[in-house]
CSV table of C-alpha atoms in Angstrom, one decimal:
chain,number,residue,atom,x,y,z
A,1,MET,CA,0.1,-0.2,0.0
A,2,ASN,CA,1.2,3.7,-0.8
A,3,LYS,CA,2.3,6.1,1.5
A,4,THR,CA,-0.4,8.9,1.8
A,5,ILE,CA,0.7,12.1,1.2
A,6,ILE,CA,-0.6,15.8,1.9
A,7,ILE,CA,0.7,18.9,0.0
A,8,VAL,CA,-0.2,22.1,1.8
A,9,ASP,CA,1.4,25.0,-0.4
A,10,ASP,CA,-0.4,28.1,-1.4
A,11,HIS,CA,1.6,28.1,-5.2
A,12,ARG,CA,-1.1,25.9,-7.2
A,13,LEU,CA,1.4,25.5,-9.9
A,14,PHE,CA,3.8,24.3,-7.8
A,15,ALA,CA,1.7,22.2,-5.7
A,16,GLN,CA,0.2,20.6,-9.0
A,17,SER,CA,3.9,19.8,-10.1
A,18,LEU,CA,5.0,18.5,-6.7
A,19,GLN,CA,2.0,16.1,-6.8
A,20,ILE,CA,2.9,15.0,-10.3
A,21,LEU,CA,6.3,14.3,-9.1
A,22,VAL,CA,5.3,12.3,-5.4
A,23,ASN,CA,2.9,10.4,-7.4
A,24,SER,CA,5.9,9.2,-9.8
A,25,PHE,CA,7.9,7.9,-7.0
A,26,GLU,CA,7.7,4.3,-5.9
A,27,GLY,CA,5.3,4.1,-2.9
A,28,PHE,CA,3.9,7.3,-2.1
A,29,GLU,CA,0.6,8.9,-3.2
A,30,VAL,CA,-0.7,12.4,-2.6
A,31,ILE,CA,-4.4,12.4,-1.4
A,32,LYS,CA,-5.0,16.0,-0.5
A,33,ALA,CA,-3.5,19.3,-1.7
A,34,PHE,CA,-4.4,22.5,0.6
A,35,LYS,CA,-3.5,26.4,0.2
A,36,ASN,CA,-3.2,26.9,3.8
A,37,GLY,CA,-2.9,25.9,7.3
A,38,GLU,CA,-6.5,26.5,7.8
A,39,GLU,CA,-7.8,24.2,5.2
A,40,LEU,CA,-5.4,21.6,6.6
A,41,VAL,CA,-6.9,21.7,10.2
A,42,LYS,CA,-10.5,21.8,8.9
A,43,TYR,CA,-9.5,18.2,7.1
A,44,PHE,CA,-8.5,17.2,10.6
A,45,GLN,CA,-11.4,18.5,12.4
A,46,GLU,CA,-13.6,16.8,10.0
A,47,GLY,CA,-12.6,13.3,11.3
A,48,ASN,CA,-10.4,12.4,7.9
A,49,VAL,CA,-7.8,10.1,8.2
A,50,SER,CA,-4.4,11.4,8.9
A,51,PRO,CA,-1.7,11.2,6.1
A,52,ASP,CA,1.8,9.3,6.6
A,53,ILE,CA,3.5,12.8,5.7
A,54,ILE,CA,2.5,16.2,5.1
A,55,LEU,CA,4.6,18.2,2.9
A,56,LEU,CA,4.7,22.0,4.3
A,57,ASP,CA,5.2,25.5,2.6
A,58,MET,CA,6.4,28.1,5.3
A,59,ARG,CA,5.0,31.3,3.6
A,60,MET,CA,1.0,31.0,3.2
A,61,PRO,CA,-1.8,33.3,3.9
A,62,VAL,CA,-4.6,32.5,6.1
A,63,MET,CA,-2.5,30.4,8.5
A,64,ASP,CA,1.5,29.8,7.3
A,65,GLY,CA,3.6,27.0,8.0
A,66,MET,CA,5.0,28.0,11.5
A,67,ALA,CA,1.2,28.5,12.6
A,68,THR,CA,0.5,25.2,11.1
A,69,MET,CA,3.2,23.6,12.6
A,70,GLU,CA,2.4,24.7,16.1
A,71,TRP,CA,-1.4,23.9,15.6
A,72,LEU,CA,-0.3,20.0,14.4
A,73,LYS,CA,2.0,20.0,17.8
A,74,GLU,CA,-0.7,20.4,19.9
A,75,ASN,CA,-3.4,18.3,18.4
A,76,HIS,CA,-1.6,15.7,16.2
A,77,PRO,CA,2.3,15.6,17.7
A,78,ASN,CA,3.0,12.3,16.1
A,79,GLN,CA,2.3,13.3,12.7
A,80,LYS,CA,5.2,13.3,10.4
A,81,VAL,CA,5.8,16.9,8.5
A,82,LEU,CA,8.8,17.6,5.9
A,83,THR,CA,9.0,21.4,5.5
A,84,LEU,CA,9.3,22.1,1.5
A,85,THR,CA,10.2,25.8,1.4
A,86,VAL,CA,12.3,29.0,0.3
A,87,ASP,CA,12.8,30.0,3.4
A,88,GLN,CA,15.9,29.5,4.9
A,89,GLU,CA,16.4,31.5,7.8
A,90,ASP,CA,18.5,29.7,10.5
A,91,GLU,CA,15.7,30.9,13.0
A,92,THR,CA,12.7,29.3,11.1
A,93,ILE,CA,14.6,26.2,10.5
A,94,ILE,CA,15.3,25.9,14.5
A,95,LYS,CA,11.7,26.9,15.6
A,96,MET,CA,10.4,24.2,13.2
A,97,LEU,CA,12.6,21.5,14.1
A,98,ARG,CA,11.7,22.4,17.8
A,99,LEU,CA,7.9,21.9,17.0
A,100,GLY,CA,8.3,18.7,15.7
A,101,CYS,CA,9.3,18.9,12.2
A,102,ARG,CA,10.9,15.7,10.6
A,103,GLY,CA,13.0,17.7,8.0
A,104,TYR,CA,13.5,20.7,6.3
A,105,LEU,CA,14.4,21.0,2.7
A,106,LEU,CA,14.5,23.9,0.2
A,107,LYS,CA,12.5,23.9,-2.9
A,108,ASP,CA,15.2,23.7,-5.3
A,109,ILE,CA,16.5,20.6,-4.0
A,110,ASP,CA,17.0,17.6,-6.9
A,111,PRO,CA,14.1,15.4,-6.9
A,112,GLU,CA,16.4,12.5,-5.9
A,113,GLU,CA,16.9,14.2,-2.8
A,114,PHE,CA,13.5,14.8,-2.1
A,115,GLU,CA,12.8,11.1,-2.8
A,116,HIS,CA,15.5,10.0,-0.4
A,117,ALA,CA,13.9,12.4,2.5
A,118,LEU,CA,10.7,10.9,1.9
A,119,ASN,CA,11.9,7.4,2.3
A,120,ALA,CA,14.1,8.4,5.4
A,121,ILE,CA,10.9,10.1,7.1
A,122,ASP,CA,9.0,7.1,6.1
A,123,ARG,CA,11.7,4.6,7.3
A,124,THR,CA,13.3,6.3,10.4
A,125,GLY,CA,10.8,9.0,10.9
A,126,TYR,CA,13.5,11.8,10.6
A,127,TYR,CA,15.6,13.4,7.5
A,128,SER,CA,18.7,15.6,8.2
A,129,ASN,CA,20.7,17.3,5.5
A,130,LYS,CA,23.2,20.1,5.3
A,131,THR,CA,20.5,23.0,5.7
A,132,ILE,CA,19.5,21.2,9.3
A,133,SER,CA,23.0,20.7,10.1
A,134,GLU,CA,24.4,24.1,9.1
A,135,ALA,CA,21.6,25.7,11.1
A,136,LEU,CA,22.1,23.7,14.2
A,137,SER,CA,26.2,24.3,14.0
A,138,ARG,CA,25.4,28.4,13.7
A,139,GLU,CA,22.6,28.0,16.6
A,140,GLU,CA,25.2,26.5,18.7
A,141,ARG,CA,27.8,28.9,18.1
A,142,LYS,CA,25.4,31.4,18.7
A,143,GLN,CA,24.4,30.3,22.2
A,144,LYS,CA,27.8,29.9,23.2
A,145,TYR,CA,28.6,33.4,22.2
A,146,GLU,CA,25.7,34.8,24.1
A,147,GLU,CA,27.2,32.8,27.3
A,148,LEU,CA,29.8,34.6,27.3
A,149,THR,CA,30.9,37.9,29.9
A,150,GLU,CA,31.5,41.4,28.8
A,151,ARG,CA,35.1,40.5,30.4
A,152,GLU,CA,35.2,37.2,29.0
A,153,LEU,CA,34.6,39.0,25.6
A,154,GLU,CA,37.3,41.5,26.2
A,155,PHE,CA,39.9,38.7,27.1
A,156,LEU,CA,39.1,37.2,23.6
A,157,GLY,CA,39.3,40.1,21.9
A,158,HIS,CA,43.1,40.3,23.8
A,159,ALA,CA,43.7,36.7,23.1
A,160,CYS,CA,43.5,37.3,19.5
A,161,SER,CA,46.7,39.6,19.4
A,162,GLU,CA,50.4,38.8,20.0
A,163,LEU,CA,50.3,39.7,23.5
A,164,THR,CA,51.2,37.3,26.2
A,165,TYR,CA,48.7,36.2,29.0
A,166,LYS,CA,50.7,38.3,31.6
A,167,ALA,CA,50.6,41.4,29.0
A,168,ILE,CA,47.0,40.8,28.7
A,169,ALA,CA,46.3,40.5,32.5
A,170,GLY,CA,48.1,44.3,32.6
A,171,GLU,CA,45.7,45.7,29.8
A,172,MET,CA,42.7,44.4,31.7
A,173,ASN,CA,43.9,45.3,34.8
A,174,LEU,CA,43.9,42.0,36.4
A,175,SER,CA,46.1,39.4,38.1
A,176,PRO,CA,47.7,36.5,35.9
A,177,LYS,CA,45.4,34.6,37.9
A,178,THR,CA,42.3,36.0,37.0
A,179,VAL,CA,43.1,36.2,33.5
A,180,GLU,CA,44.1,32.5,33.5
A,181,ASN,CA,40.6,31.7,35.1
A,182,TYR,CA,39.2,33.6,31.9
A,183,ARG,CA,41.2,31.4,29.7
A,184,GLU,CA,39.7,28.1,31.7
A,185,SER,CA,36.1,29.6,31.5
A,186,LEU,CA,36.6,29.7,27.7
A,187,PHE,CA,38.1,26.7,27.2
A,188,SER,CA,35.0,25.0,29.0
A,189,LYS,CA,32.5,27.0,27.4
A,190,LEU,CA,33.4,27.0,23.5
A,191,HIS,CA,35.1,23.4,24.1
A,192,VAL,CA,38.5,24.3,22.8
A,193,LYS,CA,41.6,23.3,24.3
A,194,SER,CA,44.1,26.1,23.2
A,195,ARG,CA,44.6,29.7,22.2
A,196,VAL,CA,44.6,28.8,18.9
A,197,GLY,CA,41.3,27.0,19.4
A,198,LEU,CA,40.0,30.8,20.8
A,199,VAL,CA,41.3,32.4,17.9
A,200,ILE,CA,39.5,30.4,15.5
A,201,PHE,CA,36.4,30.9,17.5
A,202,ALA,CA,36.9,34.7,17.4
A,203,ILE,CA,37.3,35.0,13.9
A,204,LYS,CA,34.3,32.9,12.9
A,205,GLU,CA,32.3,35.4,14.9
A,206,GLY,CA,33.7,38.1,13.9
A,207,ILE,CA,35.1,39.0,17.2
A,208,CYS,CA,38.4,40.0,15.9
A,209,GLU,CA,39.5,40.2,12.2
A,210,VAL,CA,42.7,38.6,10.8
């Protein structure tokens, strides 16, 4: 029996093309296509059977992808959802994953990857790709950056210079022991083991320039 798919996308031409593509994949069949989340909600509220996977766009009128995902998390938390959109903002990707989205694809992907994603979600429940991993990596770095105190950031800036730790202590009007504590704190927070690691992090985050 084919796995059932529902498409939620307000672009009719894209939705129709997507339906043709999905139906060409072995083992998958589109049973419904809706223009927005509100139509999907109505479908569920009328007692219709849940599809195996929902293909969800982000930018839609009436009820967008985020609002739809929030409703699904509250009312159908086990529903498998694959986002298919042009929105590649890290914040959007992270929020959708936290709401229970099982995968996140951009609309310019190759059909082969799309089919692979559907099969992965069907078999394992999830699909991870470069878009997701890079967003998660940037989010992790952002969280690390936000954990740093002003004095730790000041020390990090000095660490990117040619100053010795003793000279940095002088610049910051601190004892060498206190500067050492800042260094060890940063090693722990940023999961690095050397001054080089500190510098690499600072360069990536734009804290210092080379």
